[in-house]
Each structure stands twice: as C-alpha cells, then as structure tokens.
Coordinates of C-alpha atoms in Angstrom, one line a residue:
M1 CA 0.2 0.0 -0.2
S2 CA 1.5 3.3 -0.9
M3 CA 1.8 6.0 1.8
F4 CA -0.8 8.0 0.2
D5 CA -3.5 5.3 0.0
A6 CA -4.4 6.0 3.4
T7 CA -7.1 9.3 3.0
A8 CA -9.5 10.7 4.9
T9 CA -13.4 9.3 4.9
R10 CA -15.3 12.3 7.0
S11 CA -17.5 13.1 4.1
V12 CA -18.3 9.3 3.6
P13 CA -21.5 8.2 5.7
M14 CA -19.7 5.3 7.6
N15 CA -21.4 2.1 7.3
P16 CA -22.6 0.6 10.8
G17 CA -20.3 -2.1 12.8
G18 CA -16.8 0.2 11.6
I19 CA -14.1 1.8 13.6
L20 CA -14.1 5.3 15.1
L21 CA -10.9 6.7 16.0
T22 CA -11.7 10.1 18.4
T23 CA -10.0 12.5 20.9
L24 CA -10.3 15.5 22.4
N25 CA -7.6 17.9 21.4
A26 CA -6.6 20.8 23.8
R27 CA -7.4 22.9 21.1
Y28 CA -9.3 23.4 17.6
R29 CA -5.8 24.2 15.5
H30 CA -4.2 20.8 17.1
T31 CA -4.8 17.8 15.0
A32 CA -4.2 14.3 16.6
L33 CA -1.5 12.2 14.4
G34 CA -1.6 9.3 16.8
L35 CA -5.0 8.8 15.5
R36 CA -4.0 9.0 11.6
C37 CA -1.2 7.0 12.3
L38 CA -3.6 4.1 13.6
K39 CA -5.5 4.1 10.9
A40 CA -3.0 4.5 8.2
N41 CA -2.0 1.1 9.6
L42 CA -5.4 -0.9 9.5
E43 CA -4.6 -1.7 5.8
E44 CA -7.8 -3.4 4.7
L45 CA -9.9 -2.2 7.5
A46 CA -9.0 1.4 6.9
P47 CA -12.0 2.0 4.3
D48 CA -14.3 1.4 7.1
C49 CA -13.0 3.6 9.6
R50 CA -13.5 7.1 10.5
I51 CA -11.4 9.6 12.5
M52 CA -13.7 12.1 14.5
E53 CA -11.6 14.8 16.5
F54 CA -13.3 17.1 19.3
D55 CA -11.7 19.3 21.7
I56 CA -12.0 19.7 25.2
H57 CA -14.4 22.6 25.3
D58 CA -16.7 20.1 23.6
R59 CA -19.4 18.3 26.2
P60 CA -18.8 14.6 26.6
V61 CA -22.9 13.8 26.1
D62 CA -22.5 15.5 22.7
I63 CA -19.7 13.7 21.8
A64 CA -21.2 10.8 22.6
E65 CA -24.3 11.3 20.5
S66 CA -22.0 12.4 17.4
L67 CA -19.7 8.7 18.1
L68 CA -23.1 6.8 18.3
H69 CA -24.7 8.1 15.3
H70 CA -22.5 6.0 13.6
R71 CA -23.2 2.8 15.1
P72 CA -19.7 1.7 15.5
A73 CA -18.2 -1.6 16.6
I74 CA -15.3 -0.3 17.8
I75 CA -14.0 3.2 19.1
G76 CA -10.8 3.8 20.2
I77 CA -9.8 6.6 22.0
G78 CA -6.7 8.7 22.3
V79 CA -6.2 9.5 26.3
Y80 CA -3.7 12.4 27.1
V81 CA -3.3 14.7 30.6
W82 CA -5.2 17.4 29.3
N83 CA -8.3 15.3 28.5
V84 CA -8.3 12.6 30.9
E85 CA -11.1 14.3 32.9
P86 CA -13.7 14.8 29.9
V87 CA -12.8 11.1 28.8
A88 CA -14.1 9.7 31.8
Q89 CA -17.3 11.2 31.5
L90 CA -17.5 10.3 27.6
L91 CA -16.6 6.7 28.7
E92 CA -19.5 6.1 31.2
I93 CA -21.8 7.3 28.9
L94 CA -20.7 5.4 25.7
K95 CA -20.9 2.0 28.0
A96 CA -24.3 3.2 29.7
I97 CA -25.9 3.7 26.3
A98 CA -24.1 1.2 24.0
P99 CA -22.5 -1.7 26.1
E100 CA -22.0 -4.0 23.2
T101 CA -19.3 -1.2 21.5
L102 CA -15.6 -2.3 22.1
L103 CA -14.1 0.4 23.7
I104 CA -10.3 0.7 23.5
L105 CA -8.0 3.3 25.1
G106 CA -4.6 4.6 23.8
G107 CA -2.1 7.3 24.7
P108 CA 0.2 7.9 27.5
E109 CA -2.6 8.8 30.1
A110 CA -4.4 5.8 29.3
G111 CA -1.5 2.7 28.8
Y112 CA 0.3 3.8 31.8
A113 CA -2.6 4.8 34.3
P114 CA -3.0 2.6 37.7
D115 CA -4.9 -0.4 37.0
N116 CA -7.0 0.5 39.9
A117 CA -8.0 4.1 38.2
A118 CA -11.8 4.3 38.3
W119 CA -12.0 6.3 35.4
H120 CA -10.9 3.8 32.8
A121 CA -13.1 1.2 34.4
P122 CA -15.7 1.5 31.3
A123 CA -13.0 1.1 28.8
D124 CA -12.7 -2.9 27.5
L125 CA -8.9 -2.6 26.8
R126 CA -5.6 0.0 27.0
V127 CA -3.0 0.0 24.8
A128 CA 0.3 1.3 26.2
G129 CA 2.8 2.1 23.4
E130 CA 3.0 2.3 20.1
G131 CA -0.2 1.3 18.9
E132 CA -0.5 1.3 15.1
W133 CA 0.1 -2.8 15.0
I134 CA -1.7 -3.9 17.9
F135 CA -4.9 -2.0 17.6
R136 CA -5.1 -3.3 13.9
D137 CA -4.9 -6.8 15.0
L138 CA -7.3 -6.3 17.7
C139 CA -10.0 -5.1 15.0
R140 CA -9.4 -7.6 12.8
Q141 CA -9.7 -10.2 15.6
H142 CA -13.2 -8.1 16.7
R143 CA -14.2 -8.0 13.2
A144 CA -14.0 -12.0 12.8
N145 CA -15.9 -12.6 15.7
R146 CA -12.5 -14.0 17.8
R147 CA -12.8 -13.6 21.4
I148 CA -10.7 -11.3 22.5
Q149 CA -9.1 -12.4 26.0
P150 CA -7.8 -9.2 27.4
P151 CA -5.5 -9.9 30.8
A152 CA -6.5 -9.0 34.0
N153 CA -6.2 -5.4 33.9
K154 CA -7.3 -4.8 30.7
R155 CA -3.6 -3.3 29.8
I156 CA -1.8 -4.8 26.3
V157 CA 1.9 -3.6 26.2
A158 CA 2.9 -2.9 22.5
P159 CA 6.4 -3.0 21.6
P160 CA 8.0 -0.2 19.1
I161 CA 7.4 -1.0 15.6
D162 CA 9.7 -0.7 12.5
L163 CA 9.4 2.7 11.3
S164 CA 10.3 1.4 7.9
Q165 CA 7.5 -0.7 7.7
A166 CA 4.8 1.3 9.0
I167 CA 2.4 3.3 6.5
L168 CA 2.6 7.2 7.0
P169 CA -0.3 8.4 8.1
Y170 CA 0.0 12.2 6.0
G171 CA -2.8 11.7 3.1
L172 CA -5.3 11.9 6.3
Y173 CA -4.8 15.2 6.6
D174 CA -7.7 16.6 5.0
V175 CA -8.2 20.0 3.2
Q176 CA -9.8 21.6 6.2
D177 CA -6.7 20.2 8.2
I178 CA -4.4 21.8 6.0
K179 CA -6.2 25.2 5.7
H180 CA -6.8 26.0 9.4
R181 CA -4.8 23.7 11.7
F182 CA -1.3 22.5 12.3
T183 CA 0.2 19.6 10.2
Y184 CA 2.0 17.5 12.8
V185 CA 4.8 15.4 11.4
E186 CA 7.3 12.8 12.9
A187 CA 10.7 11.9 11.1
C188 CA 11.9 10.2 14.1
R189 CA 10.8 8.4 17.4
G190 CA 12.8 8.5 20.6
C191 CA 14.9 10.4 23.0
P192 CA 18.5 10.0 24.3
C193 CA 18.0 11.8 27.3
G194 CA 16.3 9.2 29.8
C195 CA 15.1 12.1 32.0
I196 CA 12.8 10.6 34.8
F197 CA 9.7 12.8 34.2
C198 CA 9.4 12.5 30.7
L199 CA 7.5 9.4 28.8
S200 CA 9.9 9.9 25.7
A201 CA 12.5 8.1 27.9
N202 CA 10.5 4.9 27.3
D203 CA 10.7 5.3 23.5
A204 CA 14.1 3.6 22.9
P205 CA 15.8 3.1 20.8
M206 CA 15.8 5.7 18.4
R207 CA 14.5 5.3 15.1
Q208 CA 14.2 7.2 12.1
V209 CA 11.7 7.1 9.4
P210 CA 13.4 6.4 6.1
I211 CA 14.6 9.9 4.6
D212 CA 13.2 9.3 1.3
R213 CA 9.7 8.1 2.3
F214 CA 9.4 10.6 4.6
L215 CA 10.5 13.9 2.3
D216 CA 7.9 12.2 -0.6
A217 CA 5.3 12.7 2.3
M218 CA 6.2 16.1 2.9
E219 CA 6.4 17.1 -1.0
N220 CA 2.5 15.7 -1.3
L221 CA 1.4 17.5 1.8
L222 CA 3.2 20.8 0.2
D223 CA 1.4 20.3 -3.0
R224 CA -1.8 20.0 -1.1
G225 CA -1.2 23.3 0.4
A226 CA 0.2 22.4 4.1
R227 CA 2.5 25.3 5.0
Q228 CA 2.7 24.9 9.3
F229 CA 4.6 22.0 10.2
K230 CA 5.1 21.0 13.4
F231 CA 7.8 18.3 14.0
V232 CA 6.8 16.1 17.3
D233 CA 10.4 14.6 17.2
R234 CA 12.0 15.0 20.6
S235 CA 15.9 15.3 19.5
F236 CA 15.4 16.3 15.8
N237 CA 19.2 17.5 15.8
L238 CA 20.5 14.3 16.8
N239 CA 21.1 12.9 13.4
S240 CA 22.9 15.5 11.5
A241 CA 22.3 13.7 8.1
H242 CA 18.8 13.2 8.5
A243 CA 18.4 16.9 10.0
L244 CA 20.3 18.6 7.1
A245 CA 18.3 16.6 4.4
I246 CA 15.0 17.8 5.7
L247 CA 16.3 21.3 6.1
D248 CA 17.8 21.4 2.8
F249 CA 14.2 20.1 1.5
F250 CA 12.3 22.9 3.1
L251 CA 15.0 25.6 2.2
E252 CA 14.5 24.6 -1.5
R253 CA 10.9 25.2 -1.1
L254 CA 10.5 28.2 1.0
S255 CA 7.8 30.4 1.0
P256 CA 6.5 33.3 2.9
E257 CA 3.8 30.9 4.7
L258 CA 6.3 28.6 5.7
F259 CA 6.5 27.7 9.3
L260 CA 8.7 25.0 10.8
H261 CA 8.8 23.9 14.5
F262 CA 11.5 21.6 15.3
E263 CA 12.5 20.6 19.0
M264 CA 16.0 19.8 19.3
L265 CA 18.9 19.0 22.1
P266 CA 20.3 21.9 23.7
G267 CA 24.1 21.2 23.5
H268 CA 24.3 19.3 19.9
L269 CA 24.5 21.8 16.7
P270 CA 27.3 20.7 14.4
R271 CA 28.6 23.4 11.9
P272 CA 26.5 21.9 8.9
L273 CA 23.1 22.5 10.8
K274 CA 24.2 26.0 11.7
D275 CA 25.1 26.7 8.0
R276 CA 21.6 25.6 7.4
L277 CA 19.8 27.4 10.0
A278 CA 21.0 30.3 9.1
L279 CA 19.9 30.5 5.7
F280 CA 15.8 30.3 7.0
P281 CA 14.6 34.2 6.9
K282 CA 12.5 35.5 9.9
G283 CA 9.3 33.9 11.0
T284 CA 10.3 30.6 9.2
V285 CA 11.7 28.4 12.1
Q286 CA 11.2 28.0 15.5
L287 CA 13.2 25.9 17.9
E288 CA 12.3 24.4 20.9
I289 CA 14.8 24.0 23.2
G290 CA 14.4 21.8 26.6
L291 CA 17.0 23.3 29.1
Q292 CA 15.0 22.2 32.2
T293 CA 17.8 23.5 34.4
F294 CA 20.9 24.5 34.9
N295 CA 21.6 22.7 38.6
A296 CA 24.5 20.1 37.9
T297 CA 23.2 18.0 41.1
T298 CA 19.4 17.9 39.6
H299 CA 20.6 17.0 36.5
R300 CA 22.2 13.7 38.3
H301 CA 18.8 13.2 40.4
I302 CA 16.8 13.3 36.9
Q303 CA 19.3 11.7 34.9
R304 CA 19.9 13.9 32.4
R305 CA 23.4 14.3 31.0
Q306 CA 23.5 18.4 29.9
N307 CA 26.7 20.6 29.3
N308 CA 25.5 23.7 30.4
N309 CA 28.4 25.5 28.4
S310 CA 27.6 24.1 25.1
A311 CA 24.0 25.0 26.1
D312 CA 24.9 28.7 26.3
K313 CA 27.0 28.8 23.5
T314 CA 24.3 27.2 21.2
L315 CA 21.6 29.5 22.0
S316 CA 24.0 32.8 22.1
W317 CA 25.1 31.4 18.6
L318 CA 21.3 31.1 17.0
R319 CA 20.6 34.0 18.5
T320 CA 23.3 36.3 16.9
H321 CA 23.8 34.3 13.7
T322 CA 20.3 33.3 12.9
Q323 CA 16.6 34.8 12.6
V324 CA 15.0 31.7 13.7
H325 CA 12.6 31.8 17.0
L326 CA 13.9 30.6 20.3
H327 CA 11.6 28.7 22.6
T328 CA 13.3 27.4 25.4
D329 CA 11.7 25.4 28.6
L330 CA 12.5 25.9 32.4
I331 CA 11.0 23.1 34.9
L332 CA 10.3 24.6 38.2
G333 CA 10.4 21.9 41.2
L334 CA 12.9 19.4 40.1
P335 CA 14.3 17.1 42.9
G336 CA 17.5 18.7 44.5
E337 CA 16.9 22.4 43.3
S338 CA 16.2 25.0 45.7
L339 CA 14.4 28.7 44.9
P340 CA 17.7 30.6 44.4
S341 CA 18.9 28.1 41.9
M342 CA 15.9 28.1 40.1
A343 CA 16.1 31.6 40.1
Q344 CA 20.1 31.5 38.9
G345 CA 18.9 29.5 36.3
F346 CA 16.2 31.4 35.1
D347 CA 18.4 34.8 35.1
R348 CA 21.1 32.8 33.2
L349 CA 18.4 32.0 30.5
L350 CA 16.6 35.1 30.2
R351 CA 20.3 36.8 29.8
L352 CA 20.9 34.7 26.8
Q353 CA 17.8 36.4 25.2
P354 CA 15.4 33.8 24.0
H355 CA 12.4 34.7 22.6
E356 CA 10.6 32.6 24.7
I357 CA 10.9 30.9 28.2
Q358 CA 8.3 28.6 28.8
V359 CA 8.2 28.0 32.6
G360 CA 6.8 24.7 33.9
L361 CA 6.3 22.9 37.0
L362 CA 7.2 19.5 37.3
K363 CA 4.6 16.7 36.7
R364 CA 4.4 13.1 38.0
L365 CA 3.2 11.4 34.6
H366 CA 2.0 8.1 34.7
G367 CA 4.5 5.6 32.9
T368 CA 7.9 7.9 34.0
A369 CA 10.5 6.4 35.8
L370 CA 9.3 9.7 38.2
A371 CA 6.4 7.9 39.0
R372 CA 7.9 4.1 39.7
R373 CA 10.2 6.1 42.2
D374 CA 9.6 5.2 45.9
D375 CA 12.6 7.1 47.2
L376 CA 10.8 10.5 46.5
K377 CA 8.3 10.5 49.6
H378 CA 9.5 14.0 50.2
I379 CA 7.7 15.4 47.1
T380 CA 4.0 15.9 46.9
F381 CA 2.3 15.6 43.4
N382 CA -1.3 16.8 42.5
P383 CA -3.5 13.5 42.6
C384 CA -5.7 15.0 39.6
P385 CA -4.6 15.6 36.5
P386 CA -2.3 17.3 35.4
Y387 CA -0.4 15.7 38.3
D388 CA 1.9 18.8 38.9
I389 CA 3.9 19.1 42.1
L390 CA 2.2 20.6 45.0
E391 CA 5.4 20.7 47.6
N392 CA 8.8 19.4 48.3
D393 CA 11.5 19.2 50.6
Q394 CA 13.1 22.5 49.4
I395 CA 10.0 24.5 48.5
D396 CA 6.6 24.8 50.8
F397 CA 3.1 24.7 49.0
A398 CA 2.6 28.6 49.3
T399 CA 5.6 29.4 47.9
M400 CA 5.1 26.9 45.0
Q401 CA 1.8 28.4 44.5
R402 CA 3.7 31.5 44.0
L403 CA 5.7 30.0 41.4
R404 CA 2.6 28.8 39.6
R405 CA 1.4 32.3 39.1
F406 CA 5.1 33.5 38.3
A407 CA 4.6 30.7 35.6
R408 CA 1.6 32.3 34.5
Y409 CA 2.2 35.8 34.6
W410 CA 5.4 35.4 32.6
D411 CA 3.5 33.7 29.8
L412 CA 0.9 36.8 29.8
I413 CA 3.9 39.2 29.6
G414 CA 7.4 37.7 28.9
N415 CA 6.1 35.5 26.2
S416 CA 3.6 37.4 24.6
G417 CA 5.8 39.4 22.8
R418 CA 3.5 42.7 23.8
F419 CA 6.4 43.8 26.5
P420 CA 9.7 43.7 24.7
H421 CA 11.1 46.8 26.1
F422 CA 10.1 46.1 29.6
I423 CA 11.6 42.4 29.2
D424 CA 14.9 44.3 28.0
W425 CA 14.6 46.6 31.5
L426 CA 13.9 43.5 33.5
R427 CA 17.1 41.6 31.9
G428 CA 19.4 44.4 33.2
Q429 CA 18.0 44.1 36.8
K430 CA 20.9 42.5 39.3
T431 CA 18.5 39.6 39.8
P432 CA 15.3 39.3 37.3
F433 CA 13.7 36.4 38.5
A434 CA 13.4 38.2 42.2
S435 CA 11.9 41.3 40.5
F436 CA 9.3 39.5 38.5
L437 CA 8.3 37.5 41.3
T438 CA 7.9 40.4 43.6
L439 CA 5.8 41.9 40.5
S440 CA 3.9 38.6 40.3
D441 CA 3.0 38.5 43.8
W442 CA 1.6 42.4 43.7
L443 CA -0.7 41.4 40.3
F444 CA -1.8 38.5 41.9
A445 CA -2.9 40.4 45.4
T446 CA -4.5 43.1 43.5
T447 CA -6.4 41.5 41.0
R448 CA -6.8 37.6 42.2
Q449 CA -6.5 36.7 38.7
T450 CA -4.1 34.8 36.4
H451 CA -6.5 34.8 33.4
R452 CA -8.6 36.6 31.6
I453 CA -6.9 40.4 32.0
A454 CA -7.4 42.2 29.1
L455 CA -4.3 43.8 27.5
P456 CA -5.3 47.8 28.3
R457 CA -5.8 47.0 31.8
L458 CA -2.6 44.5 31.8
F459 CA -0.9 47.9 30.9
R460 CA -2.3 49.7 33.7
L461 CA -1.5 47.3 36.2
M462 CA 1.9 46.9 35.0
A463 CA 2.1 50.9 35.3
Q464 CA 1.0 50.9 38.9
G465 CA 3.0 47.3 39.6
L466 CA 6.4 48.9 38.4
I467 CA 5.9 51.7 41.2
Q468 CA 4.2 50.0 44.2
S469 CA 5.9 46.6 44.0
L470 CA 9.5 47.4 42.5
K471 CA 9.5 51.3 43.9
L472 CA 10.4 52.7 40.1
D473 CA 9.5 56.1 40.1
P474 CA 6.7 57.1 37.7
D475 CA 9.4 58.9 35.4
T476 CA 10.9 55.4 34.9
A477 CA 8.6 53.3 35.1
H478 CA 6.0 55.0 32.3
P479 CA 8.8 55.4 29.7
I480 CA 9.4 51.8 29.6
L481 CA 5.9 51.0 29.2
Q482 CA 5.1 53.7 26.8
Q483 CA 7.5 51.8 24.3
D484 CA 5.7 48.8 24.7
W485 CA 2.2 50.5 24.3
K486 CA 3.3 51.5 20.7
V487 CA 4.8 48.5 20.0
C488 CA 1.3 47.1 20.4
G489 CA -0.2 49.7 18.1
Y490 CA -1.9 51.6 20.4
G491 CA -1.1 55.5 19.7
E492 CA 0.9 58.1 21.5
D493 CA -1.3 58.2 24.5
P494 CA -0.9 55.6 26.9
V495 CA -4.0 54.2 28.6
W496 CA -2.9 55.3 32.3
E497 CA -2.6 58.7 30.9
M498 CA -5.9 58.8 29.1
D499 CA -7.5 57.5 32.0
G500 CA -6.0 59.9 34.3
R501 CA -5.3 57.7 36.7
S502 CA -1.8 57.2 36.4
G503 CA -1.5 53.9 36.1
Q504 CA -4.6 53.0 38.9
P505 CA -5.9 49.8 37.5
D506 CA -9.4 49.2 37.6

C-alpha cells in the first residue's frame, strides 16, 4: 500500500459496525497525529474507519451522540493528561448507551494509568506504547468474531514498531486540516536523554523514518497546500544527516507562509546544521530547546546529561547568527533544586535572550520513571491531572503557588511579545527572577486573577505595579511601558495617561 492510499473519509457515510477513532484535542488548531497513524496502519480495515476529533470545550454527552450516530463496533480513544477528565465522562456515557461497543483506549494517560484507576473501568482494553499494529490486530480479531481475551488489568503493552515498515499517515490530513490547523509530522521516534519525568524516555531505541519516504510525504503535503509543520520529534538534531536532509528540502521550497517547528537538544549543533539554520528567513523556523535546569546536582537526580556551557554557546550563536525563533523550557520543582538555584537558572537563560522561556512546574506523569520511584517521598504531587508538584523538601506549598502564578504571569507578559522593552529592562536588573516574582505577587494580590486580563488593563496594572511593588518612580516606569504601548499599536497616549489615573488599575 502506498503511503498516500490512506485518505480521509469524514465526508463519506460510515457503515454500521465500523471503527471510530477519536480524541479531545486541547485546541481546535491541534490535530491528532496518533489517530492518523492508527488508521493508516489498519490496512484492509482502513476504509471502514472514520476519524472524529473534538476538543476539550465540547460536552462529553454531545461527543457521545456524534460518535454513536454511526453505530460503530469499535471506538478507539486517545487519552492524554489534558483530556482525561472529559474522557472519563465520555466512557461512562458510551458504556451506558452502547455496552456492546468495544472501547479501546490508547495514549499515555490510558496506557500507563494505574490498574485500579476508576476512570478507565468502562473501557474494554488499554494499549500502552506504539499502538499502530496492535490496534490493527485487535480490530481484525473483533471483525472476525474471535473472542478477545484481555488480561485482568485490560492493559496490553505494544512493543516499538519498525518505522521502515509503517504506513505513513499524512494522506489523512484533509483540506480543512491543511487550511486551518497545524500539520504534525514525525521524522523519528525516541529520545536519548532518559529524563525521569519524561515519557519520551520510554521510546527507545532512537529510530528514523526512511528519509526518502518521509520527504516524499512532505512534498505531497506541500503540493496540497500545507505550510504549518510541527515536528513532534524529541531530538530532531541528534542525527545530523537526517536533519540536514529535511532542512535542505524545505530551504529549496521556501515560501512566505512556511513555518517549521523543531524540538532539539540544547548542546548539539554541528557546523553544517548552523549553516543551514542561518539561511532561513525570519518567521520560518521555531526551535524548542528544553534546558529544564542548569543545576548539575539536579541533572544527576533526574538522570539528564547536559553540558551547560555548550547549551549557552548554542543559544548565543543561534540568537546572534540566525533569525530562528527560540522557544526555551525550564521546569520548576525538580528534585534537589532550591528556589535560589531556580532563580539563577532563570536569570542565566533570560540573559541569553531567547524569544520565549516556557516556565513549567514538574509533573508526575504516569509511565515515567519519576512515577515509579519510591525514594521521592518528600515530593507531594497533585493527585488530579495534570499531576503537578504541590511541594517538596525545598519548596513549601505556599511558595510553589507563588511559582505557579509566576509562570502564568510570565506567559502573559514575558512570552507574549507585547512587552519587549520591559523585558529588556528586566534583563538588566541584578536579579530578574526576584524582580518578576515580586511583581507577580503584587499582580495577584491586586487582581486575584491569572487569566482573562485584557491587554489595556494589563498595561495599567504593569504601570502601577512597577511603581508600587518594584519601587520605580513614575518617570522611570512609564517610559518603559510607553514604548511597549506603541509596539502594540495603541498610539501615542498610553492608557494610564488617557484615564487620568497614572496607572491606577480598575
């Protein structure tokens, strides 16, 4: 079967007794690559399979109605940390209305959930690992009326598949997907880092999709109008030859609408990769670089190998010699890291001037080595999704809450692109982390909000917060924000002058 034989069937009525694949995406613009991989590898059963995607804002009862309208024999559901709660409700409804329908769960939250978790009890089977071929075999068995004998815990562990033999799923992106949503693609699987908090540590060994087949599929997507490509590979730059072939492919097909997102290891950037990245124009390439922490002791705790000096040099070179957008990641609450250490790491990264610093809190995801560790009793995690850290022996609950709000306000201000002059000012402070934490504390005490703050109001709050929390005089605070006010296209008169309240928040 050709890689392009797997085509979407949303517009074709489905025969009763067919197969449905579904999930709840976090946003409409996201697409479920995993569902497409499953359908593409159903082989002779693919024509009787339909993909139906929803998002977490849809009501489970309405989703159930849409699914059961087709009277499927099998429903496969992708379960992730962001959708497990509505999926739990959906399962209850599906089993109550259509108990004869075989419910098979996949995705990390289903495959690695505790056996005694009540939420997945209505499901008939759970698949852990790479489900393309296991799901196909289960569907064949069910279609042939052969009884499936699930293990007592209903959990089947799928081994890694041979990517050279798998059918690629990219023909299953339809016209609307390509026009309105991200096109998720995958050139390799696996990650060499082995971090205890990350599910990708389970995806060993590293495996590549044959480069000729992959680039043929990308050509087909480009011909059909795709321009927004997000690579899900965890370490795109590890195999330099593979990465170079992909970069060269897209360099030869540059267009104003092209956007490429890659995730890369922080300390591995050979000269040929540097040369290629330097050729891409602004707005075309985004690199996601997970630093996570600069603390060497914490690196040992989390089993991560990282050369901080090499990472610094990589980021500095990318910032000064290319026009790529640098999205970097830090994780707060990692084992062995104190608040001062986290502050030092943030300040160090900020001064390297990435375009974004995504600040997250440690999560105890099912299936990770962290979830299996019995020697970390001093860490308390939220028992509910997303299983984020609540406190540890270094940081108490109240301080962790402050850090949670810090991360949210940083996303609103530091990562929004709307306050570049403020960020430049902050970068020049002796302790940027401490200054922003103080401002964050003031913002929350004043508003009791971390979401739904309109931009003009946020400017008012910032103007007042710089004065009240960071003790700047108005003649210093207002010019910093006035430049950002103009960047946002609001004109000459900033809101704190127009309303006559000198930045008094409403």
